[in-house]
Amino acid sequence: MQGDARGCELAYKMIAERDNEKYSFARESRLLIVAKAKVWASEGWRVVITDQDGKAYEPPDFDQLSAA
């Protein structure tokens, strides 16, 4: 798992794909990663968030993740 500049493990990872492009982001905050994922999904990207346990969330599940 990736860490941040302070060496902490980041709990949530977002992957966004569209055409031949792929971007990956990692954050400690589920609220920040969900907000970013919603924006990218609204712009036509295929977005998946993975939590620290390896469970994957797609756009229909983002509200469930933010309420956790």
PDB file of N, H, CA, C and O in Angstrom:
ATOM      1  N   MET A   1       0.849  -1.184   0.000  1.00  0.00           N
ATOM      2  CA  MET A   1       0.000   0.000   0.000  1.00  0.00           C
ATOM      3  C   MET A   1       0.886   1.235   0.000  1.00  0.00           C
ATOM      4  O   MET A   1       1.961   1.234   0.599  1.00  0.00           O
ATOM      5  N   GLN A   2       0.438   2.283  -0.667  1.00  0.00           N
ATOM      6  H   GLN A   2      -0.435   2.284  -1.154  1.00  0.00           H
ATOM      7  CA  GLN A   2       1.200   3.515  -0.739  1.00  0.00           C
ATOM      8  C   GLN A   2       1.114   4.269   0.571  1.00  0.00           C
ATOM      9  O   GLN A   2       0.162   4.114   1.336  1.00  0.00           O
ATOM     10  N   GLY A   3       2.132   5.095   0.818  1.00  0.00           N
ATOM     11  H   GLY A   3       2.905   5.221   0.196  1.00  0.00           H
ATOM     12  CA  GLY A   3       2.106   5.950   1.985  1.00  0.00           C
ATOM     13  C   GLY A   3       2.190   7.401   1.581  1.00  0.00           C
ATOM     14  O   GLY A   3       2.508   7.714   0.434  1.00  0.00           O
ATOM     15  N   ASP A   4       1.908   8.287   2.511  1.00  0.00           N
ATOM     16  H   ASP A   4       1.650   8.033   3.443  1.00  0.00           H
ATOM     17  CA  ASP A   4       2.035   9.706   2.201  1.00  0.00           C
ATOM     18  C   ASP A   4       3.428  10.183   2.599  1.00  0.00           C
ATOM     19  O   ASP A   4       4.274   9.371   2.972  1.00  0.00           O
ATOM     20  N   ALA A   5       3.672  11.472   2.526  1.00  0.00           N
ATOM     21  H   ALA A   5       2.985  12.131   2.223  1.00  0.00           H
ATOM     22  CA  ALA A   5       4.993  12.029   2.801  1.00  0.00           C
ATOM     23  C   ALA A   5       5.424  11.795   4.243  1.00  0.00           C
ATOM     24  O   ALA A   5       6.621  11.798   4.531  1.00  0.00           O
ATOM     25  N   ARG A   6       4.488  11.597   5.142  1.00  0.00           N
ATOM     26  H   ARG A   6       3.516  11.595   4.908  1.00  0.00           H
ATOM     27  CA  ARG A   6       4.818  11.353   6.552  1.00  0.00           C
ATOM     28  C   ARG A   6       5.017   9.879   6.841  1.00  0.00           C
ATOM     29  O   ARG A   6       5.312   9.513   7.979  1.00  0.00           O
ATOM     30  N   GLY A   7       4.864   9.021   5.840  1.00  0.00           N
ATOM     31  H   GLY A   7       4.625   9.317   4.915  1.00  0.00           H
ATOM     32  CA  GLY A   7       5.067   7.593   6.025  1.00  0.00           C
ATOM     33  C   GLY A   7       3.828   6.846   6.475  1.00  0.00           C
ATOM     34  O   GLY A   7       3.914   5.649   6.749  1.00  0.00           O
ATOM     35  N   CYS A   8       2.673   7.503   6.564  1.00  0.00           N
ATOM     36  H   CYS A   8       2.603   8.475   6.342  1.00  0.00           H
ATOM     37  CA  CYS A   8       1.432   6.856   6.975  1.00  0.00           C
ATOM     38  C   CYS A   8       0.829   6.097   5.804  1.00  0.00           C
ATOM     39  O   CYS A   8       0.928   6.532   4.657  1.00  0.00           O
ATOM     40  N   GLU A   9       0.207   4.972   6.093  1.00  0.00           N
ATOM     41  H   GLU A   9       0.126   4.619   7.025  1.00  0.00           H
ATOM     42  CA  GLU A   9      -0.503   4.252   5.041  1.00  0.00           C
ATOM     43  C   GLU A   9      -1.777   4.996   4.685  1.00  0.00           C
ATOM     44  O   GLU A   9      -2.479   5.511   5.555  1.00  0.00           O
ATOM     45  N   LEU A  10      -2.062   5.043   3.405  1.00  0.00           N
ATOM     46  H   LEU A  10      -1.493   4.625   2.697  1.00  0.00           H
ATOM     47  CA  LEU A  10      -3.268   5.721   2.942  1.00  0.00           C
ATOM     48  C   LEU A  10      -4.367   4.690   2.785  1.00  0.00           C
ATOM     49  O   LEU A  10      -4.183   3.659   2.139  1.00  0.00           O
ATOM     50  N   ALA A  11      -5.502   4.977   3.377  1.00  0.00           N
ATOM     51  H   ALA A  11      -5.652   5.815   3.902  1.00  0.00           H
ATOM     52  CA  ALA A  11      -6.562   3.985   3.500  1.00  0.00           C
ATOM     53  C   ALA A  11      -7.396   3.806   2.237  1.00  0.00           C
ATOM     54  O   ALA A  11      -7.922   2.718   2.003  1.00  0.00           O
ATOM     55  N   TYR A  12      -7.530   4.846   1.420  1.00  0.00           N
ATOM     56  H   TYR A  12      -7.103   5.730   1.610  1.00  0.00           H
ATOM     57  CA  TYR A  12      -8.434   4.773   0.273  1.00  0.00           C
ATOM     58  C   TYR A  12      -7.680   5.101  -1.010  1.00  0.00           C
ATOM     59  O   TYR A  12      -6.890   6.044  -1.061  1.00  0.00           O
ATOM     60  N   LYS A  13      -7.936   4.310  -2.034  1.00  0.00           N
ATOM     61  H   LYS A  13      -8.577   3.543  -1.992  1.00  0.00           H
ATOM     62  CA  LYS A  13      -7.305   4.520  -3.328  1.00  0.00           C
ATOM     63  C   LYS A  13      -8.395   4.645  -4.388  1.00  0.00           C
ATOM     64  O   LYS A  13      -9.349   3.867  -4.402  1.00  0.00           O
ATOM     65  N   MET A  14      -8.247   5.628  -5.274  1.00  0.00           N
ATOM     66  H   MET A  14      -7.472   6.260  -5.262  1.00  0.00           H
ATOM     67  CA  MET A  14      -9.184   5.834  -6.369  1.00  0.00           C
ATOM     68  C   MET A  14      -8.440   5.635  -7.680  1.00  0.00           C
ATOM     69  O   MET A  14      -7.341   6.156  -7.866  1.00  0.00           O
ATOM     70  N   ILE A  15      -9.043   4.882  -8.578  1.00  0.00           N
ATOM     71  H   ILE A  15      -9.936   4.459  -8.426  1.00  0.00           H
ATOM     72  CA  ILE A  15      -8.499   4.721  -9.920  1.00  0.00           C
ATOM     73  C   ILE A  15      -9.554   5.217 -10.902  1.00  0.00           C
ATOM     74  O   ILE A  15     -10.715   4.814 -10.839  1.00  0.00           O
ATOM     75  N   ALA A  16      -9.139   6.094 -11.805  1.00  0.00           N
ATOM     76  H   ALA A  16      -8.195   6.422 -11.856  1.00  0.00           H
ATOM     77  CA  ALA A  16     -10.020   6.640 -12.837  1.00  0.00           C
ATOM     78  C   ALA A  16      -9.442   6.292 -14.200  1.00  0.00           C
ATOM     79  O   ALA A  16      -8.256   6.506 -14.452  1.00  0.00           O
ATOM     80  N   GLU A  17     -10.285   5.753 -15.079  1.00  0.00           N
ATOM     81  H   GLU A  17     -11.248   5.579 -14.874  1.00  0.00           H
ATOM     82  CA  GLU A  17      -9.849   5.367 -16.410  1.00  0.00           C
ATOM     83  C   GLU A  17     -10.819   5.902 -17.458  1.00  0.00           C
ATOM     84  O   GLU A  17     -12.033   5.930 -17.255  1.00  0.00           O
ATOM     85  N   ARG A  18     -10.251   6.323 -18.577  1.00  0.00           N
ATOM     86  H   ARG A  18      -9.265   6.300 -18.742  1.00  0.00           H
ATOM     87  CA  ARG A  18     -11.056   6.757 -19.718  1.00  0.00           C
ATOM     88  C   ARG A  18     -10.155   6.705 -20.949  1.00  0.00           C
ATOM     89  O   ARG A  18      -9.040   7.227 -20.947  1.00  0.00           O
ATOM     90  N   ASP A  19     -10.665   6.061 -22.001  1.00  0.00           N
ATOM     91  H   ASP A  19     -11.570   5.637 -22.003  1.00  0.00           H
ATOM     92  CA  ASP A  19      -9.892   5.888 -23.229  1.00  0.00           C
ATOM     93  C   ASP A  19      -8.535   5.260 -22.887  1.00  0.00           C
ATOM     94  O   ASP A  19      -8.488   4.167 -22.322  1.00  0.00           O
ATOM     95  N   ASN A  20      -7.448   5.931 -23.221  1.00  0.00           N
ATOM     96  H   ASN A  20      -7.486   6.819 -23.680  1.00  0.00           H
ATOM     97  CA  ASN A  20      -6.111   5.392 -22.947  1.00  0.00           C
ATOM     98  C   ASN A  20      -5.458   6.046 -21.740  1.00  0.00           C
ATOM     99  O   ASN A  20      -4.242   5.956 -21.568  1.00  0.00           O
ATOM    100  N   GLU A  21      -6.250   6.701 -20.906  1.00  0.00           N
ATOM    101  H   GLU A  21      -7.238   6.774 -21.046  1.00  0.00           H
ATOM    102  CA  GLU A  21      -5.710   7.392 -19.744  1.00  0.00           C
ATOM    103  C   GLU A  21      -6.099   6.676 -18.456  1.00  0.00           C
ATOM    104  O   GLU A  21      -7.182   6.100 -18.350  1.00  0.00           O
ATOM    105  N   LYS A  22      -5.190   6.723 -17.476  1.00  0.00           N
ATOM    106  H   LYS A  22      -4.310   7.191 -17.563  1.00  0.00           H
ATOM    107  CA  LYS A  22      -5.457   6.112 -16.178  1.00  0.00           C
ATOM    108  C   LYS A  22      -4.762   6.952 -15.103  1.00  0.00           C
ATOM    109  O   LYS A  22      -3.577   7.268 -15.210  1.00  0.00           O
ATOM    110  N   TYR A  23      -5.523   7.305 -14.066  1.00  0.00           N
ATOM    111  H   TYR A  23      -6.486   7.048 -13.978  1.00  0.00           H
ATOM    112  CA  TYR A  23      -4.996   8.080 -12.957  1.00  0.00           C
ATOM    113  C   TYR A  23      -5.304   7.364 -11.654  1.00  0.00           C
ATOM    114  O   TYR A  23      -6.330   6.695 -11.525  1.00  0.00           O
ATOM    115  N   SER A  24      -4.408   7.511 -10.693  1.00  0.00           N
ATOM    116  H   SER A  24      -3.575   8.054 -10.798  1.00  0.00           H
ATOM    117  CA  SER A  24      -4.574   6.875  -9.390  1.00  0.00           C
ATOM    118  C   SER A  24      -4.304   7.911  -8.303  1.00  0.00           C
ATOM    119  O   SER A  24      -3.343   8.676  -8.381  1.00  0.00           O
ATOM    120  N   PHE A  25      -5.165   7.923  -7.291  1.00  0.00           N
ATOM    121  H   PHE A  25      -5.946   7.302  -7.227  1.00  0.00           H
ATOM    122  CA  PHE A  25      -5.023   8.829  -6.155  1.00  0.00           C
ATOM    123  C   PHE A  25      -5.195   8.029  -4.874  1.00  0.00           C
ATOM    124  O   PHE A  25      -5.964   7.069  -4.842  1.00  0.00           O
ATOM    125  N   ALA A  26      -4.494   8.411  -3.830  1.00  0.00           N
ATOM    126  H   ALA A  26      -3.868   9.191  -3.857  1.00  0.00           H
ATOM    127  CA  ALA A  26      -4.650   7.767  -2.529  1.00  0.00           C
ATOM    128  C   ALA A  26      -4.832   8.849  -1.472  1.00  0.00           C
ATOM    129  O   ALA A  26      -4.161   9.880  -1.505  1.00  0.00           O
ATOM    130  N   ARG A  27      -5.735   8.609  -0.546  1.00  0.00           N
ATOM    131  H   ARG A  27      -6.281   7.772  -0.520  1.00  0.00           H
ATOM    132  CA  ARG A  27      -6.042   9.564   0.521  1.00  0.00           C
ATOM    133  C   ARG A  27      -6.355   8.821   1.816  1.00  0.00           C
ATOM    134  O   ARG A  27      -6.786   7.668   1.797  1.00  0.00           O
ATOM    135  N   GLU A  28      -6.132   9.494   2.928  1.00  0.00           N
ATOM    136  H   GLU A  28      -5.781  10.431   2.943  1.00  0.00           H
ATOM    137  CA  GLU A  28      -6.530   8.952   4.225  1.00  0.00           C
ATOM    138  C   GLU A  28      -8.019   9.146   4.461  1.00  0.00           C
ATOM    139  O   GLU A  28      -8.666   8.308   5.089  1.00  0.00           O
ATOM    140  N   SER A  29      -8.562  10.246   3.960  1.00  0.00           N
ATOM    141  H   SER A  29      -8.036  10.927   3.450  1.00  0.00           H
ATOM    142  CA  SER A  29      -9.957  10.610   4.211  1.00  0.00           C
ATOM    143  C   SER A  29     -10.895   9.991   3.180  1.00  0.00           C
ATOM    144  O   SER A  29     -10.727  10.201   1.978  1.00  0.00           O
ATOM    145  N   ARG A  30     -11.867   9.239   3.641  1.00  0.00           N
ATOM    146  H   ARG A  30     -12.003   9.068   4.616  1.00  0.00           H
ATOM    147  CA  ARG A  30     -12.845   8.660   2.705  1.00  0.00           C
ATOM    148  C   ARG A  30     -13.729   9.742   2.112  1.00  0.00           C
ATOM    149  O   ARG A  30     -14.160   9.623   0.965  1.00  0.00           O
ATOM    150  N   LEU A  31     -14.011  10.803   2.876  1.00  0.00           N
ATOM    151  H   LEU A  31     -13.661  10.899   3.808  1.00  0.00           H
ATOM    152  CA  LEU A  31     -14.858  11.875   2.363  1.00  0.00           C
ATOM    153  C   LEU A  31     -14.190  12.608   1.202  1.00  0.00           C
ATOM    154  O   LEU A  31     -14.849  12.946   0.219  1.00  0.00           O
ATOM    155  N   LEU A  32     -12.887  12.854   1.313  1.00  0.00           N
ATOM    156  H   LEU A  32     -12.352  12.579   2.112  1.00  0.00           H
ATOM    157  CA  LEU A  32     -12.168  13.528   0.229  1.00  0.00           C
ATOM    158  C   LEU A  32     -12.076  12.654  -1.011  1.00  0.00           C
ATOM    159  O   LEU A  32     -12.242  13.146  -2.128  1.00  0.00           O
ATOM    160  N   ILE A  33     -11.814  11.370  -0.832  1.00  0.00           N
ATOM    161  H   ILE A  33     -11.679  10.970   0.074  1.00  0.00           H
ATOM    162  CA  ILE A  33     -11.685  10.484  -1.987  1.00  0.00           C
ATOM    163  C   ILE A  33     -13.041  10.293  -2.667  1.00  0.00           C
ATOM    164  O   ILE A  33     -13.108  10.203  -3.893  1.00  0.00           O
ATOM    165  N   VAL A  34     -14.120  10.231  -1.887  1.00  0.00           N
ATOM    166  H   VAL A  34     -14.066  10.305  -0.891  1.00  0.00           H
ATOM    167  CA  VAL A  34     -15.462  10.098  -2.474  1.00  0.00           C
ATOM    168  C   VAL A  34     -15.823  11.366  -3.251  1.00  0.00           C
ATOM    169  O   VAL A  34     -16.373  11.280  -4.350  1.00  0.00           O
ATOM    170  N   ALA A  35     -15.524  12.528  -2.699  1.00  0.00           N
ATOM    171  H   ALA A  35     -15.078  12.598  -1.806  1.00  0.00           H
ATOM    172  CA  ALA A  35     -15.817  13.780  -3.398  1.00  0.00           C
ATOM    173  C   ALA A  35     -15.059  13.847  -4.719  1.00  0.00           C
ATOM    174  O   ALA A  35     -15.634  14.209  -5.746  1.00  0.00           O
ATOM    175  N   LYS A  36     -13.780  13.502  -4.699  1.00  0.00           N
ATOM    176  H   LYS A  36     -13.314  13.208  -3.865  1.00  0.00           H
ATOM    177  CA  LYS A  36     -12.974  13.503  -5.921  1.00  0.00           C
ATOM    178  C   LYS A  36     -13.525  12.491  -6.917  1.00  0.00           C
ATOM    179  O   LYS A  36     -13.623  12.792  -8.107  1.00  0.00           O
ATOM    180  N   ALA A  37     -13.881  11.312  -6.462  1.00  0.00           N
ATOM    181  H   ALA A  37     -13.801  11.067  -5.495  1.00  0.00           H
ATOM    182  CA  ALA A  37     -14.395  10.261  -7.345  1.00  0.00           C
ATOM    183  C   ALA A  37     -15.710  10.675  -7.996  1.00  0.00           C
ATOM    184  O   ALA A  37     -15.931  10.397  -9.175  1.00  0.00           O
ATOM    185  N   LYS A  38     -16.587  11.339  -7.238  1.00  0.00           N
ATOM    186  H   LYS A  38     -16.408  11.564  -6.280  1.00  0.00           H
ATOM    187  CA  LYS A  38     -17.862  11.789  -7.798  1.00  0.00           C
ATOM    188  C   LYS A  38     -17.643  12.808  -8.916  1.00  0.00           C
ATOM    189  O   LYS A  38     -18.334  12.770  -9.935  1.00  0.00           O
ATOM    190  N   VAL A  39     -16.692  13.710  -8.731  1.00  0.00           N
ATOM    191  H   VAL A  39     -16.131  13.741  -7.904  1.00  0.00           H
ATOM    192  CA  VAL A  39     -16.398  14.705  -9.757  1.00  0.00           C
ATOM    193  C   VAL A  39     -15.877  14.022 -11.015  1.00  0.00           C
ATOM    194  O   VAL A  39     -16.342  14.315 -12.117  1.00  0.00           O
ATOM    195  N   TRP A  40     -14.919  13.120 -10.861  1.00  0.00           N
ATOM    196  H   TRP A  40     -14.542  12.883  -9.966  1.00  0.00           H
ATOM    197  CA  TRP A  40     -14.352  12.433 -12.018  1.00  0.00           C
ATOM    198  C   TRP A  40     -15.412  11.594 -12.727  1.00  0.00           C
ATOM    199  O   TRP A  40     -15.472  11.582 -13.956  1.00  0.00           O
ATOM    200  N   ALA A  41     -16.241  10.899 -11.968  1.00  0.00           N
ATOM    201  H   ALA A  41     -16.192  10.909 -10.970  1.00  0.00           H
ATOM    202  CA  ALA A  41     -17.299  10.074 -12.576  1.00  0.00           C
ATOM    203  C   ALA A  41     -18.280  10.956 -13.351  1.00  0.00           C
ATOM    204  O   ALA A  41     -18.750  10.562 -14.418  1.00  0.00           O
ATOM    205  N   SER A  42     -18.593  12.137 -12.829  1.00  0.00           N
ATOM    206  H   SER A  42     -18.211  12.457 -11.961  1.00  0.00           H
ATOM    207  CA  SER A  42     -19.523  13.033 -13.517  1.00  0.00           C
ATOM    208  C   SER A  42     -18.944  13.563 -14.823  1.00  0.00           C
ATOM    209  O   SER A  42     -19.686  14.022 -15.691  1.00  0.00           O
ATOM    210  N   GLU A  43     -17.633  13.502 -14.962  1.00  0.00           N
ATOM    211  H   GLU A  43     -17.031  13.129 -14.257  1.00  0.00           H
ATOM    212  CA  GLU A  43     -16.966  13.948 -16.185  1.00  0.00           C
ATOM    213  C   GLU A  43     -16.718  12.801 -17.167  1.00  0.00           C
ATOM    214  O   GLU A  43     -15.995  12.961 -18.150  1.00  0.00           O
ATOM    215  N   GLY A  44     -17.325  11.643 -16.890  1.00  0.00           N
ATOM    216  H   GLY A  44     -17.912  11.513 -16.091  1.00  0.00           H
ATOM    217  CA  GLY A  44     -17.255  10.541 -17.837  1.00  0.00           C
ATOM    218  C   GLY A  44     -16.155   9.520 -17.598  1.00  0.00           C
ATOM    219  O   GLY A  44     -15.930   8.646 -18.436  1.00  0.00           O
ATOM    220  N   TRP A  45     -15.470   9.615 -16.474  1.00  0.00           N
ATOM    221  H   TRP A  45     -15.652  10.324 -15.793  1.00  0.00           H
ATOM    222  CA  TRP A  45     -14.426   8.646 -16.154  1.00  0.00           C
ATOM    223  C   TRP A  45     -15.038   7.416 -15.496  1.00  0.00           C
ATOM    224  O   TRP A  45     -16.039   7.523 -14.788  1.00  0.00           O
ATOM    225  N   ARG A  46     -14.442   6.252 -15.727  1.00  0.00           N
ATOM    226  H   ARG A  46     -13.629   6.165 -16.302  1.00  0.00           H
ATOM    227  CA  ARG A  46     -14.806   5.016 -15.029  1.00  0.00           C
ATOM    228  C   ARG A  46     -13.980   5.007 -13.746  1.00  0.00           C
ATOM    229  O   ARG A  46     -12.753   4.917 -13.790  1.00  0.00           O
ATOM    230  N   VAL A  47     -14.661   5.100 -12.603  1.00  0.00           N
ATOM    231  H   VAL A  47     -15.658   5.173 -12.568  1.00  0.00           H
ATOM    232  CA  VAL A  47     -13.990   5.313 -11.319  1.00  0.00           C
ATOM    233  C   VAL A  47     -14.295   4.170 -10.358  1.00  0.00           C
ATOM    234  O   VAL A  47     -15.429   3.699 -10.265  1.00  0.00           O
ATOM    235  N   VAL A  48     -13.258   3.735  -9.644  1.00  0.00           N
ATOM    236  H   VAL A  48     -12.337   4.117  -9.719  1.00  0.00           H
ATOM    237  CA  VAL A  48     -13.396   2.724  -8.597  1.00  0.00           C
ATOM    238  C   VAL A  48     -12.584   3.186  -7.391  1.00  0.00           C
ATOM    239  O   VAL A  48     -11.446   3.633  -7.529  1.00  0.00           O
ATOM    240  N   ILE A  49     -13.185   3.071  -6.208  1.00  0.00           N
ATOM    241  H   ILE A  49     -14.110   2.708  -6.096  1.00  0.00           H
ATOM    242  CA  ILE A  49     -12.479   3.346  -4.954  1.00  0.00           C
ATOM    243  C   ILE A  49     -12.253   2.013  -4.253  1.00  0.00           C
ATOM    244  O   ILE A  49     -13.149   1.171  -4.193  1.00  0.00           O
ATOM    245  N   THR A  50     -11.052   1.834  -3.728  1.00  0.00           N
ATOM    246  H   THR A  50     -10.325   2.518  -3.777  1.00  0.00           H
ATOM    247  CA  THR A  50     -10.726   0.640  -2.951  1.00  0.00           C
ATOM    248  C   THR A  50     -10.375   1.071  -1.533  1.00  0.00           C
ATOM    249  O   THR A  50      -9.593   2.001  -1.338  1.00  0.00           O
ATOM    250  N   ASP A  51     -10.963   0.386  -0.531  1.00  0.00           N
ATOM    251  H   ASP A  51     -11.599  -0.369  -0.689  1.00  0.00           H
ATOM    252  CA  ASP A  51     -10.657   0.740   0.858  1.00  0.00           C
ATOM    253  C   ASP A  51      -9.472  -0.071   1.367  1.00  0.00           C
ATOM    254  O   ASP A  51      -8.900  -0.877   0.633  1.00  0.00           O
ATOM    255  N   GLN A  52      -9.107   0.148   2.631  1.00  0.00           N
ATOM    256  H   GLN A  52      -9.572   0.803   3.227  1.00  0.00           H
ATOM    257  CA  GLN A  52      -7.946  -0.499   3.222  1.00  0.00           C
ATOM    258  C   GLN A  52      -8.091  -2.019   3.304  1.00  0.00           C
ATOM    259  O   GLN A  52      -7.091  -2.726   3.428  1.00  0.00           O
ATOM    260  N   ASP A  53      -9.313  -2.527   3.239  1.00  0.00           N
ATOM    261  H   ASP A  53     -10.126  -1.953   3.138  1.00  0.00           H
ATOM    262  CA  ASP A  53      -9.560  -3.971   3.280  1.00  0.00           C
ATOM    263  C   ASP A  53      -9.601  -4.590   1.882  1.00  0.00           C
ATOM    264  O   ASP A  53      -9.767  -5.801   1.744  1.00  0.00           O
ATOM    265  N   GLY A  54      -9.450  -3.758   0.845  1.00  0.00           N
ATOM    266  H   GLY A  54      -9.316  -2.774   0.957  1.00  0.00           H
ATOM    267  CA  GLY A  54      -9.476  -4.253  -0.521  1.00  0.00           C
ATOM    268  C   GLY A  54     -10.852  -4.310  -1.151  1.00  0.00           C
ATOM    269  O   GLY A  54     -10.994  -4.799  -2.272  1.00  0.00           O
ATOM    270  N   LYS A  55     -11.876  -3.819  -0.452  1.00  0.00           N
ATOM    271  H   LYS A  55     -11.761  -3.423   0.459  1.00  0.00           H
ATOM    272  CA  LYS A  55     -13.230  -3.809  -0.999  1.00  0.00           C
ATOM    273  C   LYS A  55     -13.351  -2.678  -2.011  1.00  0.00           C
ATOM    274  O   LYS A  55     -12.948  -1.548  -1.737  1.00  0.00           O
ATOM    275  N   ALA A  56     -13.911  -2.985  -3.188  1.00  0.00           N
ATOM    276  H   ALA A  56     -14.239  -3.903  -3.410  1.00  0.00           H
ATOM    277  CA  ALA A  56     -14.055  -2.004  -4.256  1.00  0.00           C
ATOM    278  C   ALA A  56     -15.449  -1.387  -4.252  1.00  0.00           C
ATOM    279  O   ALA A  56     -16.449  -2.070  -4.031  1.00  0.00           O
ATOM    280  N   TYR A  57     -15.491  -0.090  -4.499  1.00  0.00           N
ATOM    281  H   TYR A  57     -14.679   0.465  -4.679  1.00  0.00           H
ATOM    282  CA  TYR A  57     -16.750   0.666  -4.571  1.00  0.00           C
ATOM    283  C   TYR A  57     -16.812   1.361  -5.928  1.00  0.00           C
ATOM    284  O   TYR A  57     -15.857   2.017  -6.342  1.00  0.00           O
ATOM    285  N   GLU A  58     -17.935   1.213  -6.612  1.00  0.00           N
ATOM    286  H   GLU A  58     -18.711   0.680  -6.276  1.00  0.00           H
ATOM    287  CA  GLU A  58     -18.171   1.902  -7.875  1.00  0.00           C
ATOM    288  C   GLU A  58     -19.167   3.025  -7.625  1.00  0.00           C
ATOM    289  O   GLU A  58     -19.747   3.086  -6.541  1.00  0.00           O
ATOM    290  N   PRO A  59     -19.390   3.929  -8.602  1.00  0.00           N
ATOM    291  CA  PRO A  59     -20.240   5.104  -8.348  1.00  0.00           C
ATOM    292  C   PRO A  59     -21.571   4.850  -7.639  1.00  0.00           C
ATOM    293  O   PRO A  59     -21.935   5.656  -6.783  1.00  0.00           O
ATOM    294  N   PRO A  60     -22.323   3.785  -7.936  1.00  0.00           N
ATOM    295  CA  PRO A  60     -23.576   3.598  -7.187  1.00  0.00           C
ATOM    296  C   PRO A  60     -23.363   3.355  -5.680  1.00  0.00           C
ATOM    297  O   PRO A  60     -24.293   3.524  -4.891  1.00  0.00           O
ATOM    298  N   ASP A  61     -22.149   2.960  -5.284  1.00  0.00           N
ATOM    299  H   ASP A  61     -21.394   2.823  -5.925  1.00  0.00           H
ATOM    300  CA  ASP A  61     -21.842   2.648  -3.888  1.00  0.00           C
ATOM    301  C   ASP A  61     -21.153   3.782  -3.151  1.00  0.00           C
ATOM    302  O   ASP A  61     -20.879   3.653  -1.958  1.00  0.00           O
ATOM    303  N   PHE A  62     -20.863   4.900  -3.830  1.00  0.00           N
ATOM    304  H   PHE A  62     -21.086   5.004  -4.799  1.00  0.00           H
ATOM    305  CA  PHE A  62     -20.107   5.982  -3.194  1.00  0.00           C
ATOM    306  C   PHE A  62     -20.812   6.556  -1.974  1.00  0.00           C
ATOM    307  O   PHE A  62     -20.158   6.868  -0.978  1.00  0.00           O
ATOM    308  N   ASP A  63     -22.142   6.702  -2.029  1.00  0.00           N
ATOM    309  H   ASP A  63     -22.673   6.449  -2.838  1.00  0.00           H
ATOM    310  CA  ASP A  63     -22.863   7.236  -0.875  1.00  0.00           C
ATOM    311  C   ASP A  63     -22.763   6.304   0.322  1.00  0.00           C
ATOM    312  O   ASP A  63     -22.685   6.761   1.462  1.00  0.00           O
ATOM    313  N   GLN A  64     -22.764   5.001   0.069  1.00  0.00           N
ATOM    314  H   GLN A  64     -22.827   4.630  -0.857  1.00  0.00           H
ATOM    315  CA  GLN A  64     -22.608   4.017   1.137  1.00  0.00           C
ATOM    316  C   GLN A  64     -21.232   4.182   1.793  1.00  0.00           C
ATOM    317  O   GLN A  64     -21.116   4.097   3.015  1.00  0.00           O
ATOM    318  N   LEU A  65     -20.203   4.415   0.995  1.00  0.00           N
ATOM    319  H   LEU A  65     -20.298   4.485   0.002  1.00  0.00           H
ATOM    320  CA  LEU A  65     -18.863   4.589   1.525  1.00  0.00           C
ATOM    321  C   LEU A  65     -18.748   5.882   2.322  1.00  0.00           C
ATOM    322  O   LEU A  65     -18.120   5.897   3.380  1.00  0.00           O
ATOM    323  N   SER A  66     -19.342   6.965   1.834  1.00  0.00           N
ATOM    324  H   SER A  66     -19.852   6.953   0.974  1.00  0.00           H
ATOM    325  CA  SER A  66     -19.245   8.237   2.548  1.00  0.00           C
ATOM    326  C   SER A  66     -20.043   8.237   3.852  1.00  0.00           C
ATOM    327  O   SER A  66     -19.747   9.020   4.755  1.00  0.00           O
ATOM    328  N   ALA A  67     -21.054   7.365   3.958  1.00  0.00           N
ATOM    329  H   ALA A  67     -21.294   6.729   3.224  1.00  0.00           H
ATOM    330  CA  ALA A  67     -21.848   7.294   5.189  1.00  0.00           C
ATOM    331  C   ALA A  67     -21.242   6.370   6.236  1.00  0.00           C
ATOM    332  O   ALA A  67     -21.695   6.351   7.380  1.00  0.00           O
ATOM    333  N   ALA A  68     -20.227   5.609   5.859  1.00  0.00           N
ATOM    334  H   ALA A  68     -19.860   5.625   4.929  1.00  0.00           H
ATOM    335  CA  ALA A  68     -19.622   4.620   6.769  1.00  0.00           C
ATOM    336  C   ALA A  68     -18.951   5.275   7.949  1.00  0.00           C
ATOM    337  O   ALA A  68     -18.396   4.586   8.804  1.00  0.00           O
TER     338      ALA A  68
END
